[in-house]
PDB file of C-alpha atoms in Angstrom:
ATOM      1  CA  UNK D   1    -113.109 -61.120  49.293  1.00 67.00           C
ATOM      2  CA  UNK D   2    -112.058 -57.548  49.448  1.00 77.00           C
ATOM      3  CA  UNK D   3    -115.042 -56.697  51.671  1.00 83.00           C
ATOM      4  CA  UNK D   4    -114.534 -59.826  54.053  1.00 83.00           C
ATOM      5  CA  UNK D   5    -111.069 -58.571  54.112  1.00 83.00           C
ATOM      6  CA  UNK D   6    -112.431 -55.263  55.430  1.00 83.00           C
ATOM      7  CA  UNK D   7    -114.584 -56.893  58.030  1.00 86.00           C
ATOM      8  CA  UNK D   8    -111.845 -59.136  59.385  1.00 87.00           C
ATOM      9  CA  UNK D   9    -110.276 -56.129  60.653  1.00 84.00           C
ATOM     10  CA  UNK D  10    -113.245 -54.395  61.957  1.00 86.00           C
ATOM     11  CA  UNK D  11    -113.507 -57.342  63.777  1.00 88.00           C
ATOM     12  CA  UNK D  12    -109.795 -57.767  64.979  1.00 85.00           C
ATOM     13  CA  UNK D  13    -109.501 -53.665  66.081  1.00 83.00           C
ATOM     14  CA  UNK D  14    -112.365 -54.168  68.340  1.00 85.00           C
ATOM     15  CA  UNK D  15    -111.218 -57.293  69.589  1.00 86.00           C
ATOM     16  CA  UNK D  16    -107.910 -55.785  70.672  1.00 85.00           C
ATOM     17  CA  UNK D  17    -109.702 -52.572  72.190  1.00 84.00           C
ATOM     18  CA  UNK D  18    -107.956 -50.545  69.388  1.00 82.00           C
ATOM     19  CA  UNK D  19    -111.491 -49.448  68.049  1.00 82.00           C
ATOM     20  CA  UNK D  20    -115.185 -49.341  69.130  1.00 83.00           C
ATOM     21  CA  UNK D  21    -117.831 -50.092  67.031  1.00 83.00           C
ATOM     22  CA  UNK D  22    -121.284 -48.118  66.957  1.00 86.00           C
ATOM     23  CA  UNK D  23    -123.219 -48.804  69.692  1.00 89.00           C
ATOM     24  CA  UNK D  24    -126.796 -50.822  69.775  1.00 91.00           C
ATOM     25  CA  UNK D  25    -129.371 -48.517  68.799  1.00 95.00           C
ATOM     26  CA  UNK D  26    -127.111 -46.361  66.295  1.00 93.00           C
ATOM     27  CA  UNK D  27    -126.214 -50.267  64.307  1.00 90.00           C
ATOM     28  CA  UNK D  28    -130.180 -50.957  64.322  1.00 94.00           C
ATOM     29  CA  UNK D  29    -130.717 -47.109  63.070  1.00 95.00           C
ATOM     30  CA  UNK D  30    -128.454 -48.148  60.408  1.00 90.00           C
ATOM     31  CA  UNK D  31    -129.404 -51.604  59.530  1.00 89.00           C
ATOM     32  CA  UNK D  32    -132.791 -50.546  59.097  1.00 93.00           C
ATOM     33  CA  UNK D  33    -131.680 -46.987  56.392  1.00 91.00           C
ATOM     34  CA  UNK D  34    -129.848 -49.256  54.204  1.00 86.00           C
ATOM     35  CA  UNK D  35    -132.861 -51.879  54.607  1.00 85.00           C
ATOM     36  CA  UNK D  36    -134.687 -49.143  52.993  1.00 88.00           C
ATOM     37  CA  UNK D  37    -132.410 -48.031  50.543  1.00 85.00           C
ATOM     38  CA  UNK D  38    -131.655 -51.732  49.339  1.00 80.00           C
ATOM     39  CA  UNK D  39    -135.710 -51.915  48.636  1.00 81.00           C
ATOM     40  CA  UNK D  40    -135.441 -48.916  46.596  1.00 83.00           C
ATOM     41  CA  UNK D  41    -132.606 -50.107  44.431  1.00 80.00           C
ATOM     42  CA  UNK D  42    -132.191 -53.697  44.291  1.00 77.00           C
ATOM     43  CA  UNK D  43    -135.193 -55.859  42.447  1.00 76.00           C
ATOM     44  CA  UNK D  44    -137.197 -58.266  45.088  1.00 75.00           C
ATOM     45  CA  UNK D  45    -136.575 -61.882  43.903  1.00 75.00           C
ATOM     46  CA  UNK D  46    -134.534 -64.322  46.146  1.00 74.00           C
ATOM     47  CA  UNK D  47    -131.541 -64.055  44.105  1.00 71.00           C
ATOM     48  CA  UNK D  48    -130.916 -60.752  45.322  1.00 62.00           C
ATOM     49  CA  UNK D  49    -130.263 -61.459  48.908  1.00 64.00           C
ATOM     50  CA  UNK D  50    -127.144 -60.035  49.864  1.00 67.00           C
ATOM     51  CA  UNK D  51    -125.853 -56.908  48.659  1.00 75.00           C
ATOM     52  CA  UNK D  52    -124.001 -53.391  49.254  1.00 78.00           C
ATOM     53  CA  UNK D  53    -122.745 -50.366  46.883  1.00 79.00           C
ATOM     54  CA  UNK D  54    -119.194 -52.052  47.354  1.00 80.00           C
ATOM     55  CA  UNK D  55    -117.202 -48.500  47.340  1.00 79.00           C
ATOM     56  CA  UNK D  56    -119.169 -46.880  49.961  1.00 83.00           C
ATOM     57  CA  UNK D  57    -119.794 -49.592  52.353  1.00 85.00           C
ATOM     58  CA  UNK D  58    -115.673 -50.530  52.119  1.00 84.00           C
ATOM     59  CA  UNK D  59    -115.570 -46.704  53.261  1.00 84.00           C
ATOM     60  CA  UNK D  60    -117.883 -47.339  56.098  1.00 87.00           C
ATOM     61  CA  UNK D  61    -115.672 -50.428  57.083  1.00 87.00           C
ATOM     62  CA  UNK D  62    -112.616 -48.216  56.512  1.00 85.00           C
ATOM     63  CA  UNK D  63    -113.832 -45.288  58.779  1.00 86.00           C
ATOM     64  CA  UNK D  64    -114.879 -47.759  60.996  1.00 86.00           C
ATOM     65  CA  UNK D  65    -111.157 -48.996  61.183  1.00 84.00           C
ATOM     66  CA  UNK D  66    -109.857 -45.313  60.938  1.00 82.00           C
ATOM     67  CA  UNK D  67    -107.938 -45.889  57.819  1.00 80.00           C
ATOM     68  CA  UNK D  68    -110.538 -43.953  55.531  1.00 80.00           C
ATOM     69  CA  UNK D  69    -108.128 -41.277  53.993  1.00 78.00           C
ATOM     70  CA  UNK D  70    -108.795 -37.873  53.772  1.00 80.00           C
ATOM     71  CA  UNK D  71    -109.163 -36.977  49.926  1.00 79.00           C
ATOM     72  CA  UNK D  72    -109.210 -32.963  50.312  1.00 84.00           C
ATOM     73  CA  UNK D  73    -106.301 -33.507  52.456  1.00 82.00           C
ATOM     74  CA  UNK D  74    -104.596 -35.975  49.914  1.00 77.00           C
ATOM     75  CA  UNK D  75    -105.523 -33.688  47.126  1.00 82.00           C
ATOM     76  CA  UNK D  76    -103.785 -30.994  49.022  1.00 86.00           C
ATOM     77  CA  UNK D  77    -100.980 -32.440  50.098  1.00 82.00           C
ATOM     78  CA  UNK D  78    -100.231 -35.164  47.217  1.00 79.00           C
ATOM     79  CA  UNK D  79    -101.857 -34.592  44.296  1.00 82.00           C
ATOM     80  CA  UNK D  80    -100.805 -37.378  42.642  1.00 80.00           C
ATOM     81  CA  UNK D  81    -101.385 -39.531  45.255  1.00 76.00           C
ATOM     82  CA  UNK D  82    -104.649 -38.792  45.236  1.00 76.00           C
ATOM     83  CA  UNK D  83    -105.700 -38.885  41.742  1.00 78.00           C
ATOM     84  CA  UNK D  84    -104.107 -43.197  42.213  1.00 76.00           C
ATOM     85  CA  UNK D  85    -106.778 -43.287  44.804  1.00 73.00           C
ATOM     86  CA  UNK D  86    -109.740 -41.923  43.479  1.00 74.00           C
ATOM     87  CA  UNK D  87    -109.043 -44.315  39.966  1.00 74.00           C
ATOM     88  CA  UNK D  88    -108.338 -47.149  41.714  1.00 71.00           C
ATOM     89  CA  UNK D  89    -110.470 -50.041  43.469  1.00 69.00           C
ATOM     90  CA  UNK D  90    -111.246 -49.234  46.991  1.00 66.00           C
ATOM     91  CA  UNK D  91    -109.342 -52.558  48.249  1.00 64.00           C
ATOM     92  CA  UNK D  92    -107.879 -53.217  51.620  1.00 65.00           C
ATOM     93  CA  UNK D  93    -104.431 -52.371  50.554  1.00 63.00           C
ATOM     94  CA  UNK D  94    -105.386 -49.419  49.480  1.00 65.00           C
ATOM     95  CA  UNK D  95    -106.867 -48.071  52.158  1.00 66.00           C
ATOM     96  CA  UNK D  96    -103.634 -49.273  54.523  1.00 64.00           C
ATOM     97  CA  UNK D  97    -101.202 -47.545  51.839  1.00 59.00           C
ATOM     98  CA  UNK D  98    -102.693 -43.956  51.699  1.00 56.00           C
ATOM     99  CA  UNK D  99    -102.542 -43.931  55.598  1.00 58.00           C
ATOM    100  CA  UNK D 100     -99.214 -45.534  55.546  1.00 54.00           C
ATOM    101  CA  UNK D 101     -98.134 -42.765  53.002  1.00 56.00           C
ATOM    102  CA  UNK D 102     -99.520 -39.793  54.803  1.00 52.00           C
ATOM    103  CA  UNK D 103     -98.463 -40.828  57.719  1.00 53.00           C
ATOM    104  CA  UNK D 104     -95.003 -40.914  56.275  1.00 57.00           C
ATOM    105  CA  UNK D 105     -95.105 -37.664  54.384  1.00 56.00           C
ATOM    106  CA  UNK D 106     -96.433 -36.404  57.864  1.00 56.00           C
ATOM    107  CA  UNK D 107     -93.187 -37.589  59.579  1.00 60.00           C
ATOM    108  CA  UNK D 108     -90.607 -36.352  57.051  1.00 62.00           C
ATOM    109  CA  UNK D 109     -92.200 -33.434  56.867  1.00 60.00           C
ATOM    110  CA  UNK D 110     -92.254 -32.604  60.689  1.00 60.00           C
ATOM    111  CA  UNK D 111     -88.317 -33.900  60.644  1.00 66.00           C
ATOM    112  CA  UNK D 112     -87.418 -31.662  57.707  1.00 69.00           C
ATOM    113  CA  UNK D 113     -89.311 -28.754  59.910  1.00 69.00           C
ATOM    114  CA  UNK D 114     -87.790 -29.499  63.298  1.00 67.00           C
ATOM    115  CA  UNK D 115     -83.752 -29.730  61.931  1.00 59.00           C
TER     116      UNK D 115
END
C-alpha cells in the first residue's frame, strides 16, 4: 500500500503540471537496468513476478515527487530528526513530514534572522 501510495502522487503532481516525469527513452533506459538487476537477484519461477527493493524504489518515487529529504542536510541541521528517519520505514508520511519539518525549521530560522 505504501508504494501505491507513492505512485498515486507521482501520478497526481504530473497531472497538475507540478512535476515532470522522465522522459521516453530515459524510463525505457531504466526499465530495462532494473530488468537486469531483478534477474540477478530475484529467483525465476512465476511466483516472483512483481517486485522492487521497497526502500530505494519509494526514494525513486519520492525524488520523483521532490519530497526525497536531504539526509546530510538533516543530519546537519537536525540531528535528531534525522536519526527518526534513517530508523524508520520509508512510508509516505514520512517522506511529507521531513519536508514539512525542514521547510519549517527553514522559515523560523530565516524569521529569527531577518527581526
Amino acid at each position: 500500500m505504501p508504494i501505491s501510495e507513492m505512485q498515486a502522487r507521482v501520478f497526481y503532481e504530473n497531472l497538475v503540471g507540478q512535476r515532470k516525469i522522465p522522459g521516453s527513452e530515459e524510463m525505457k533506459k531504466s526499465i530495462k537496468e532494473k530488468r537486469q538487476a531483478m534477474e540477478i537477484r530475484y529467483v525465476n519461477s512465476p511466483r516472483h513476478t512483481i517486485q522492487v527493493d521497497f526502500i530505494s524504489y519509494m526514494d525513486e518515487l519520492a525524488d520523483l515527487v521532490g519530497c526525497k529529504p536531504d539526509m546530510k542536510e538533516l543530519f546537519l541541521s537536525d540531528p535528531f530528526l534525522a536519526l527518526q528517519a534513517t530508523s524508520s520505514a520509508p512510508y509516505p508520511t514520512n517522506y511529507e513530514r521531513y519536508t514539512y519539518i525542514a521547510v519549517a525549521l527553514l522559515t523560523i530560522f530565516l524569521l529569527l534572522f531577518i527581526f
